[in-house]
């Protein structure tokens, strides 16, 4: 049984497929129009939806491979998991993922293997960090940097996502 999300994904994949056809017969054109009309609002907001998935702007996470404690096994696992080679950059390598969820899933798996890394996607202002000792956190550059300075100031959810703790009230009520 498929979920509504699976149905949408399936429909959008079919729409992309039909969109890429050079010629469409009457039946194919009707199917295309039906799908297009159903997802028109989403397509207007994000025209990339009609591009093949592999052409949709990937999210590249820059990793400094010269950083102390960096585990080269991460690059081998990335190639196995994605079938893509890391792209060499001036500072190290870039690992491309279709979306943030994919990146978090991959890096969380690396952290569970006690691998240290510090990766950043500037396009999304999203940083993933592991100390190689079981700690895995992700969030904005500012949040992760602040967390590394003061871990007690943040809460972590089960995925490692950071959120600032509410400041405790220092306001005391006086007895009446």
Short mmCIF file of N, CA and C in Angstrom, two decimals:
data_model
loop_
_atom_site.label_atom_id
_atom_site.label_comp_id
_atom_site.label_asym_id
_atom_site.label_seq_id
_atom_site.Cartn_x
_atom_site.Cartn_y
_atom_site.Cartn_z
N UNK A 1 0.85 -1.18 0.00
CA UNK A 1 0.00 0.00 0.00
C UNK A 1 0.89 1.24 0.00
N UNK A 2 0.62 2.15 -0.91
CA UNK A 2 1.47 3.34 -0.98
C UNK A 2 0.83 4.50 -0.23
N UNK A 3 1.69 5.37 0.25
CA UNK A 3 1.24 6.53 1.00
C UNK A 3 0.90 7.66 0.02
N UNK A 4 0.20 8.69 0.48
CA UNK A 4 -0.07 9.83 -0.40
C UNK A 4 1.23 10.47 -0.94
N UNK A 5 2.29 10.47 -0.11
CA UNK A 5 3.57 11.02 -0.56
C UNK A 5 4.14 10.20 -1.71
N UNK A 6 4.00 8.87 -1.62
CA UNK A 6 4.47 7.99 -2.70
C UNK A 6 3.71 8.28 -3.99
N UNK A 7 2.41 8.51 -3.86
CA UNK A 7 1.57 8.79 -5.03
C UNK A 7 2.02 10.09 -5.70
N UNK A 8 2.28 11.12 -4.91
CA UNK A 8 2.74 12.40 -5.45
C UNK A 8 4.07 12.21 -6.16
N UNK A 9 4.98 11.50 -5.51
CA UNK A 9 6.30 11.27 -6.10
C UNK A 9 6.16 10.50 -7.42
N UNK A 10 5.32 9.50 -7.41
CA UNK A 10 5.07 8.69 -8.61
C UNK A 10 4.48 9.57 -9.73
N UNK A 11 3.50 10.39 -9.38
CA UNK A 11 2.87 11.29 -10.36
C UNK A 11 3.89 12.27 -10.93
N UNK A 12 4.71 12.86 -10.06
CA UNK A 12 5.70 13.82 -10.53
C UNK A 12 6.76 13.16 -11.41
N UNK A 13 7.15 11.93 -11.07
CA UNK A 13 8.09 11.20 -11.93
C UNK A 13 7.48 10.97 -13.31
N UNK A 14 6.22 10.57 -13.34
CA UNK A 14 5.53 10.34 -14.62
C UNK A 14 5.39 11.65 -15.40
N UNK A 15 5.07 12.72 -14.70
CA UNK A 15 4.94 14.03 -15.34
C UNK A 15 6.28 14.45 -15.96
N UNK A 16 7.38 14.25 -15.23
CA UNK A 16 8.71 14.56 -15.77
C UNK A 16 8.99 13.75 -17.03
N UNK A 17 8.63 12.47 -16.95
CA UNK A 17 8.85 11.57 -18.09
C UNK A 17 8.07 12.07 -19.31
N UNK A 18 6.80 12.39 -19.12
CA UNK A 18 5.96 12.87 -20.22
C UNK A 18 6.44 14.24 -20.73
N UNK A 19 6.89 15.07 -19.81
CA UNK A 19 7.36 16.41 -20.17
C UNK A 19 8.58 16.33 -21.10
N UNK A 20 9.42 15.33 -20.89
CA UNK A 20 10.65 15.21 -21.68
C UNK A 20 10.42 14.63 -23.08
N UNK A 21 9.23 14.09 -23.33
CA UNK A 21 8.94 13.53 -24.66
C UNK A 21 8.88 14.63 -25.72
N UNK A 22 9.50 14.35 -26.85
CA UNK A 22 9.49 15.31 -27.96
C UNK A 22 8.11 15.36 -28.62
N UNK A 23 7.50 14.19 -28.78
CA UNK A 23 6.17 14.12 -29.40
C UNK A 23 5.23 13.35 -28.47
N UNK A 24 3.97 13.81 -28.45
CA UNK A 24 2.98 13.14 -27.61
C UNK A 24 1.73 12.90 -28.46
N UNK A 25 1.20 11.67 -28.37
CA UNK A 25 -0.06 11.43 -29.06
C UNK A 25 -1.20 11.96 -28.18
N UNK A 26 -2.41 11.86 -28.66
CA UNK A 26 -3.58 12.41 -27.96
C UNK A 26 -3.70 11.86 -26.53
N UNK A 27 -3.57 10.54 -26.38
CA UNK A 27 -3.72 9.90 -25.06
C UNK A 27 -2.63 10.37 -24.10
N UNK A 28 -1.40 10.42 -24.57
CA UNK A 28 -0.27 10.87 -23.74
C UNK A 28 -0.45 12.34 -23.37
N UNK A 29 -0.87 13.15 -24.31
CA UNK A 29 -1.08 14.58 -24.06
C UNK A 29 -2.16 14.78 -23.00
N UNK A 30 -3.22 13.98 -23.05
CA UNK A 30 -4.29 14.09 -22.05
C UNK A 30 -3.76 13.71 -20.66
N UNK A 31 -2.97 12.64 -20.58
CA UNK A 31 -2.38 12.25 -19.29
C UNK A 31 -1.46 13.35 -18.77
N UNK A 32 -0.63 13.88 -19.67
CA UNK A 32 0.28 14.97 -19.29
C UNK A 32 -0.51 16.16 -18.75
N UNK A 33 -1.56 16.56 -19.46
CA UNK A 33 -2.36 17.71 -19.06
C UNK A 33 -3.03 17.48 -17.70
N UNK A 34 -3.54 16.25 -17.50
CA UNK A 34 -4.19 15.91 -16.22
C UNK A 34 -3.19 16.04 -15.07
N UNK A 35 -2.00 15.48 -15.24
CA UNK A 35 -0.98 15.56 -14.19
C UNK A 35 -0.50 17.00 -14.00
N UNK A 36 -0.29 17.69 -15.10
CA UNK A 36 0.17 19.08 -15.01
C UNK A 36 -0.85 19.92 -14.24
N UNK A 37 -2.12 19.77 -14.58
CA UNK A 37 -3.18 20.53 -13.90
C UNK A 37 -3.22 20.20 -12.41
N UNK A 38 -3.01 18.94 -12.06
CA UNK A 38 -3.05 18.51 -10.66
C UNK A 38 -1.91 19.12 -9.84
N UNK A 39 -0.76 19.35 -10.47
CA UNK A 39 0.42 19.83 -9.74
C UNK A 39 0.88 21.22 -10.19
N UNK A 40 0.00 21.92 -10.90
CA UNK A 40 0.35 23.22 -11.47
C UNK A 40 0.87 24.20 -10.41
N UNK A 41 0.20 24.29 -9.28
CA UNK A 41 0.61 25.24 -8.24
C UNK A 41 2.02 24.94 -7.74
N UNK A 42 2.32 23.66 -7.54
CA UNK A 42 3.66 23.28 -7.08
C UNK A 42 4.71 23.59 -8.15
N UNK A 43 4.36 23.36 -9.41
CA UNK A 43 5.30 23.59 -10.51
C UNK A 43 5.59 25.08 -10.67
N UNK A 44 4.57 25.91 -10.51
CA UNK A 44 4.77 27.36 -10.60
C UNK A 44 5.73 27.82 -9.50
N UNK A 45 5.56 27.28 -8.29
CA UNK A 45 6.44 27.65 -7.18
C UNK A 45 7.85 27.10 -7.36
N UNK A 46 7.97 25.92 -7.99
CA UNK A 46 9.28 25.28 -8.16
C UNK A 46 9.37 24.63 -9.54
N UNK A 47 9.77 25.41 -10.56
CA UNK A 47 9.86 24.86 -11.92
C UNK A 47 10.84 23.69 -12.05
N UNK A 48 11.74 23.54 -11.09
CA UNK A 48 12.69 22.42 -11.11
C UNK A 48 11.99 21.07 -11.02
N UNK A 49 10.74 21.06 -10.58
CA UNK A 49 10.00 19.80 -10.47
C UNK A 49 9.90 19.09 -11.82
N UNK A 50 9.92 19.84 -12.91
CA UNK A 50 9.82 19.23 -14.23
C UNK A 50 11.17 18.76 -14.77
N UNK A 51 12.26 19.15 -14.10
CA UNK A 51 13.58 18.69 -14.53
C UNK A 51 13.77 17.27 -14.04
N UNK A 52 14.55 16.46 -14.77
CA UNK A 52 14.85 15.12 -14.26
C UNK A 52 15.47 15.24 -12.87
N UNK A 53 15.17 14.28 -11.98
CA UNK A 53 15.63 14.37 -10.59
C UNK A 53 17.12 14.58 -10.48
N UNK A 54 17.90 13.91 -11.35
CA UNK A 54 19.34 14.05 -11.24
C UNK A 54 19.83 15.42 -11.69
N UNK A 55 18.97 16.21 -12.34
CA UNK A 55 19.35 17.55 -12.79
C UNK A 55 18.87 18.63 -11.81
N UNK A 56 18.06 18.24 -10.84
CA UNK A 56 17.58 19.21 -9.86
C UNK A 56 18.74 19.59 -8.96
N UNK A 57 18.87 20.86 -8.71
CA UNK A 57 20.00 21.40 -7.98
C UNK A 57 20.37 20.55 -6.76
N UNK A 58 21.46 19.78 -6.88
CA UNK A 58 21.86 18.97 -5.74
C UNK A 58 22.42 19.86 -4.63
N UNK A 59 22.39 19.35 -3.43
CA UNK A 59 22.95 20.08 -2.31
C UNK A 59 24.34 19.54 -2.06
N UNK A 60 25.34 20.42 -2.23
CA UNK A 60 26.72 20.00 -2.08
C UNK A 60 27.23 20.36 -0.69
N UNK A 61 27.77 19.36 -0.03
CA UNK A 61 28.34 19.54 1.29
C UNK A 61 29.86 19.53 1.16
N UNK A 62 30.49 20.65 1.51
CA UNK A 62 31.94 20.78 1.45
C UNK A 62 32.55 20.18 2.72
N UNK A 63 33.56 19.35 2.51
CA UNK A 63 34.27 18.75 3.64
C UNK A 63 35.75 19.04 3.49
N UNK A 64 36.35 19.55 4.55
CA UNK A 64 37.80 19.77 4.54
C UNK A 64 38.46 18.45 4.90
N UNK A 65 39.08 17.83 3.90
CA UNK A 65 39.69 16.51 4.12
C UNK A 65 41.01 16.61 4.86
N UNK A 66 41.55 17.81 5.00
CA UNK A 66 42.82 17.98 5.71
C UNK A 66 42.60 18.18 7.21
N UNK A 67 41.36 18.33 7.61
CA UNK A 67 41.04 18.56 9.02
C UNK A 67 41.43 17.35 9.87
N UNK A 68 41.98 17.61 11.03
CA UNK A 68 42.42 16.54 11.93
C UNK A 68 41.27 15.58 12.23
N UNK A 69 41.54 14.29 12.10
CA UNK A 69 40.55 13.28 12.44
C UNK A 69 39.63 12.89 11.31
N UNK A 70 39.76 13.52 10.13
CA UNK A 70 38.87 13.19 9.02
C UNK A 70 39.06 11.73 8.61
N UNK A 71 37.96 11.02 8.43
CA UNK A 71 38.00 9.60 8.06
C UNK A 71 37.78 9.45 6.56
N UNK A 72 38.80 8.99 5.84
CA UNK A 72 38.71 8.81 4.39
C UNK A 72 37.66 7.78 4.00
N UNK A 73 37.30 6.89 4.93
CA UNK A 73 36.28 5.88 4.65
C UNK A 73 34.94 6.51 4.27
N UNK A 74 34.72 7.74 4.72
CA UNK A 74 33.49 8.46 4.39
C UNK A 74 33.35 8.56 2.87
N UNK A 75 34.45 8.86 2.20
CA UNK A 75 34.42 9.04 0.74
C UNK A 75 34.11 7.73 0.04
N UNK A 76 34.67 6.63 0.55
CA UNK A 76 34.39 5.31 -0.03
C UNK A 76 32.91 4.95 0.17
N UNK A 77 32.40 5.21 1.36
CA UNK A 77 30.98 4.92 1.65
C UNK A 77 30.06 5.79 0.80
N UNK A 78 30.47 7.04 0.56
CA UNK A 78 29.67 7.94 -0.28
C UNK A 78 29.56 7.37 -1.69
N UNK A 79 30.69 6.90 -2.24
CA UNK A 79 30.68 6.32 -3.59
C UNK A 79 29.78 5.09 -3.64
N UNK A 80 29.87 4.24 -2.60
CA UNK A 80 29.03 3.04 -2.55
C UNK A 80 27.55 3.41 -2.46
N UNK A 81 27.23 4.37 -1.60
CA UNK A 81 25.84 4.74 -1.35
C UNK A 81 25.19 5.47 -2.52
N UNK A 82 25.96 6.31 -3.22
CA UNK A 82 25.35 7.15 -4.25
C UNK A 82 25.76 6.77 -5.67
N UNK A 83 26.86 6.04 -5.79
CA UNK A 83 27.37 5.72 -7.13
C UNK A 83 28.08 6.91 -7.76
N UNK A 84 28.28 7.98 -6.98
CA UNK A 84 28.95 9.18 -7.49
C UNK A 84 30.31 9.33 -6.81
N UNK A 85 31.23 9.95 -7.52
CA UNK A 85 32.54 10.25 -6.94
C UNK A 85 32.48 11.63 -6.29
N UNK A 86 33.16 11.79 -5.15
CA UNK A 86 33.24 13.11 -4.54
C UNK A 86 33.96 14.06 -5.51
N UNK A 87 33.56 15.32 -5.51
CA UNK A 87 34.18 16.32 -6.38
C UNK A 87 35.28 17.02 -5.61
N UNK A 88 36.50 16.99 -6.16
CA UNK A 88 37.64 17.65 -5.51
C UNK A 88 37.44 19.16 -5.56
N UNK A 89 37.74 19.82 -4.44
CA UNK A 89 37.67 21.28 -4.37
C UNK A 89 38.99 21.79 -3.79
N UNK A 90 39.15 23.11 -3.74
CA UNK A 90 40.37 23.69 -3.17
C UNK A 90 40.55 23.30 -1.71
N UNK A 91 39.46 23.18 -1.00
CA UNK A 91 39.51 22.94 0.44
C UNK A 91 39.39 21.46 0.82
N UNK A 92 39.04 20.62 -0.13
CA UNK A 92 38.83 19.20 0.18
C UNK A 92 37.98 18.55 -0.88
N UNK A 93 36.76 18.15 -0.49
CA UNK A 93 35.83 17.53 -1.44
C UNK A 93 34.42 18.05 -1.21
N UNK A 94 33.58 17.85 -2.23
CA UNK A 94 32.16 18.17 -2.12
C UNK A 94 31.38 16.90 -2.37
N UNK A 95 30.43 16.61 -1.49
CA UNK A 95 29.54 15.46 -1.64
C UNK A 95 28.16 16.00 -1.97
N UNK A 96 27.58 15.53 -3.08
CA UNK A 96 26.28 16.04 -3.53
C UNK A 96 25.16 15.08 -3.14
N UNK A 97 24.09 15.64 -2.60
CA UNK A 97 22.91 14.87 -2.22
C UNK A 97 21.68 15.53 -2.83
N UNK A 98 20.66 14.74 -3.12
CA UNK A 98 19.44 15.27 -3.73
C UNK A 98 18.73 16.25 -2.80
N UNK A 99 18.83 16.00 -1.48
CA UNK A 99 18.16 16.88 -0.53
C UNK A 99 18.81 16.75 0.84
N UNK A 100 18.38 17.60 1.75
CA UNK A 100 18.95 17.64 3.09
C UNK A 100 18.72 16.34 3.85
N UNK A 101 17.54 15.74 3.68
CA UNK A 101 17.22 14.49 4.39
C UNK A 101 18.20 13.38 4.01
N UNK A 102 18.52 13.29 2.71
CA UNK A 102 19.48 12.29 2.25
C UNK A 102 20.84 12.52 2.88
N UNK A 103 21.26 13.78 2.92
CA UNK A 103 22.56 14.13 3.50
C UNK A 103 22.60 13.76 4.98
N UNK A 104 21.55 14.13 5.72
CA UNK A 104 21.51 13.83 7.16
C UNK A 104 21.56 12.33 7.39
N UNK A 105 20.81 11.57 6.61
CA UNK A 105 20.79 10.11 6.75
C UNK A 105 22.20 9.54 6.52
N UNK A 106 22.87 10.00 5.47
CA UNK A 106 24.22 9.50 5.16
C UNK A 106 25.19 9.86 6.28
N UNK A 107 25.22 11.14 6.67
CA UNK A 107 26.19 11.58 7.67
C UNK A 107 25.90 10.99 9.05
N UNK A 108 24.63 10.80 9.37
CA UNK A 108 24.29 10.18 10.66
C UNK A 108 24.83 8.76 10.70
N UNK A 109 24.73 8.04 9.58
CA UNK A 109 25.30 6.69 9.50
C UNK A 109 26.80 6.70 9.70
N UNK A 110 27.46 7.73 9.17
CA UNK A 110 28.92 7.84 9.34
C UNK A 110 29.26 8.12 10.81
N UNK A 111 28.48 8.96 11.45
CA UNK A 111 28.72 9.29 12.86
C UNK A 111 28.55 8.05 13.73
N UNK A 112 27.58 7.19 13.38
CA UNK A 112 27.37 5.95 14.15
C UNK A 112 28.58 5.03 14.06
N UNK A 113 29.39 5.21 13.00
CA UNK A 113 30.61 4.42 12.84
C UNK A 113 31.81 5.16 13.43
N UNK A 114 31.52 6.15 14.27
CA UNK A 114 32.53 6.95 14.96
C UNK A 114 33.52 7.61 14.00
N UNK A 115 32.98 8.20 12.94
CA UNK A 115 33.81 8.91 11.98
C UNK A 115 33.62 10.41 12.17
N UNK A 116 34.74 11.12 12.23
CA UNK A 116 34.70 12.57 12.42
C UNK A 116 34.57 13.28 11.09
N UNK A 117 33.76 14.33 11.07
CA UNK A 117 33.62 15.17 9.88
C UNK A 117 32.97 16.48 10.27
N UNK A 118 33.14 17.45 9.40
CA UNK A 118 32.50 18.75 9.54
C UNK A 118 32.19 19.20 8.12
N UNK A 119 30.93 19.10 7.71
CA UNK A 119 30.53 19.39 6.34
C UNK A 119 29.51 20.52 6.33
N UNK A 120 29.56 21.32 5.26
CA UNK A 120 28.69 22.49 5.19
C UNK A 120 28.13 22.67 3.78
N UNK A 121 26.83 22.89 3.70
CA UNK A 121 26.15 23.21 2.44
C UNK A 121 25.79 24.70 2.50
N UNK A 122 26.57 25.52 1.80
CA UNK A 122 26.36 26.97 1.84
C UNK A 122 25.01 27.36 1.25
N UNK A 123 24.58 26.64 0.22
CA UNK A 123 23.32 26.95 -0.46
C UNK A 123 22.13 26.90 0.51
N UNK A 124 22.16 25.96 1.43
CA UNK A 124 21.06 25.78 2.38
C UNK A 124 21.40 26.24 3.80
N UNK A 125 22.62 26.77 3.99
CA UNK A 125 23.13 27.10 5.33
C UNK A 125 22.85 25.93 6.28
N UNK A 126 23.38 24.77 5.91
CA UNK A 126 23.18 23.56 6.70
C UNK A 126 24.53 22.91 6.96
N UNK A 127 24.84 22.72 8.24
CA UNK A 127 26.11 22.13 8.64
C UNK A 127 25.84 20.83 9.37
N UNK A 128 26.65 19.80 9.05
CA UNK A 128 26.58 18.52 9.76
C UNK A 128 27.94 18.29 10.39
N UNK A 129 27.94 17.82 11.64
CA UNK A 129 29.19 17.69 12.38
C UNK A 129 29.18 16.43 13.22
N UNK A 130 30.33 15.76 13.25
CA UNK A 130 30.53 14.63 14.16
C UNK A 130 31.95 14.72 14.71
N UNK A 131 32.08 14.48 16.01
CA UNK A 131 33.40 14.50 16.62
C UNK A 131 34.12 13.16 16.50
N UNK A 132 33.46 12.16 15.91
CA UNK A 132 34.07 10.84 15.77
C UNK A 132 33.94 10.00 17.03
N UNK A 133 33.22 10.53 18.02
CA UNK A 133 33.05 9.81 19.30
C UNK A 133 31.58 9.60 19.61
N UNK A 134 30.75 9.63 18.57
CA UNK A 134 29.32 9.39 18.78
C UNK A 134 28.45 10.62 18.74
N UNK A 135 29.04 11.81 18.80
CA UNK A 135 28.24 13.03 18.74
C UNK A 135 27.93 13.35 17.29
N UNK A 136 26.65 13.56 16.98
CA UNK A 136 26.22 13.98 15.65
C UNK A 136 25.22 15.09 15.81
N UNK A 137 25.49 16.24 15.18
CA UNK A 137 24.57 17.36 15.21
C UNK A 137 24.45 17.97 13.82
N UNK A 138 23.30 18.59 13.56
CA UNK A 138 23.15 19.34 12.31
C UNK A 138 22.20 20.51 12.53
N UNK A 139 22.43 21.55 11.76
CA UNK A 139 21.63 22.76 11.84
C UNK A 139 22.30 23.85 11.03
N UNK A 140 21.96 25.09 11.32
CA UNK A 140 22.61 26.19 10.59
C UNK A 140 24.06 26.29 11.05
N UNK A 141 24.87 26.98 10.26
CA UNK A 141 26.28 27.18 10.63
C UNK A 141 26.36 27.84 12.01
N UNK A 142 25.55 28.87 12.22
CA UNK A 142 25.57 29.60 13.50
C UNK A 142 25.18 28.70 14.66
N UNK A 143 24.14 27.88 14.49
CA UNK A 143 23.69 27.00 15.57
C UNK A 143 24.74 25.94 15.91
N UNK A 144 25.33 25.31 14.89
CA UNK A 144 26.33 24.26 15.16
C UNK A 144 27.56 24.88 15.81
N UNK A 145 27.99 26.04 15.34
CA UNK A 145 29.15 26.72 15.93
C UNK A 145 28.86 27.06 17.39
N UNK A 146 27.67 27.59 17.66
CA UNK A 146 27.29 27.93 19.04
C UNK A 146 27.21 26.66 19.89
N UNK A 147 26.67 25.58 19.32
CA UNK A 147 26.57 24.31 20.05
C UNK A 147 27.96 23.81 20.46
N UNK A 148 28.92 23.90 19.55
CA UNK A 148 30.27 23.41 19.85
C UNK A 148 30.91 24.21 20.97
N UNK A 149 30.52 25.47 21.12
CA UNK A 149 31.04 26.31 22.21
C UNK A 149 30.30 26.05 23.51
N UNK A 150 28.98 25.78 23.42
CA UNK A 150 28.15 25.59 24.61
C UNK A 150 27.06 24.56 24.36
N UNK A 151 27.39 23.26 24.43
CA UNK A 151 26.40 22.22 24.14
C UNK A 151 25.17 22.27 25.05
N UNK A 152 25.32 22.78 26.27
CA UNK A 152 24.19 22.79 27.21
C UNK A 152 23.11 23.79 26.80
N UNK A 153 23.42 24.68 25.88
CA UNK A 153 22.45 25.68 25.45
C UNK A 153 21.50 25.19 24.37
N UNK A 154 21.63 23.90 24.00
CA UNK A 154 20.83 23.37 22.90
C UNK A 154 20.18 22.04 23.25
N UNK A 155 19.07 21.78 22.56
CA UNK A 155 18.41 20.47 22.63
C UNK A 155 18.69 19.77 21.31
N UNK A 156 18.79 18.45 21.35
CA UNK A 156 18.96 17.64 20.14
C UNK A 156 17.76 16.74 20.00
N UNK A 157 17.20 16.65 18.78
CA UNK A 157 16.16 15.65 18.58
C UNK A 157 16.84 14.34 18.17
N UNK A 158 16.05 13.30 17.91
CA UNK A 158 16.64 11.98 17.61
C UNK A 158 17.46 11.98 16.33
N UNK A 159 17.23 12.95 15.43
CA UNK A 159 18.01 13.00 14.19
C UNK A 159 19.29 13.81 14.36
N UNK A 160 19.48 14.42 15.53
CA UNK A 160 20.66 15.24 15.76
C UNK A 160 20.42 16.71 15.46
N UNK A 161 19.18 17.06 15.09
CA UNK A 161 18.87 18.46 14.76
C UNK A 161 18.91 19.31 16.03
N UNK A 162 19.55 20.45 15.90
CA UNK A 162 19.70 21.37 17.02
C UNK A 162 18.53 22.33 17.14
N UNK A 163 18.18 22.65 18.36
CA UNK A 163 17.27 23.75 18.62
C UNK A 163 17.69 24.37 19.95
N UNK A 164 17.67 25.68 20.00
CA UNK A 164 18.11 26.38 21.21
C UNK A 164 17.13 26.10 22.34
N UNK A 165 17.69 25.89 23.53
CA UNK A 165 16.83 25.71 24.71
C UNK A 165 16.22 27.05 25.07
N UNK A 166 15.04 26.98 25.61
CA UNK A 166 14.39 28.20 26.10
C UNK A 166 15.17 28.68 27.32
N UNK A 167 15.48 29.97 27.37
CA UNK A 167 16.19 30.45 28.56
C UNK A 167 15.32 30.26 29.79
N UNK A 168 15.96 29.76 30.84
CA UNK A 168 15.20 29.56 32.08
C UNK A 168 14.93 30.92 32.70
N UNK A 169 13.77 31.05 33.24
CA UNK A 169 13.37 32.32 33.82
C UNK A 169 14.18 32.60 35.09
N UNK A 170 14.79 33.77 35.13
CA UNK A 170 15.53 34.17 36.33
C UNK A 170 14.66 35.10 37.17
N UNK A 171 13.47 35.29 36.69
CA UNK A 171 12.52 36.18 37.34
C UNK A 171 11.83 35.41 38.48
N UNK A 172 12.00 35.88 39.70
CA UNK A 172 11.37 35.21 40.83
C UNK A 172 10.18 36.06 41.30
N UNK A 173 9.14 35.35 41.65
CA UNK A 173 7.98 36.10 42.14
C UNK A 173 8.15 36.37 43.63
N UNK A 174 7.73 37.53 44.02
CA UNK A 174 7.85 37.87 45.44
C UNK A 174 6.58 37.45 46.16
N UNK A 175 6.72 36.99 47.40
CA UNK A 175 5.53 36.57 48.14
C UNK A 175 4.66 37.78 48.49
N UNK A 176 3.38 37.63 48.39
CA UNK A 176 2.44 38.71 48.70
C UNK A 176 1.86 38.55 50.05
#
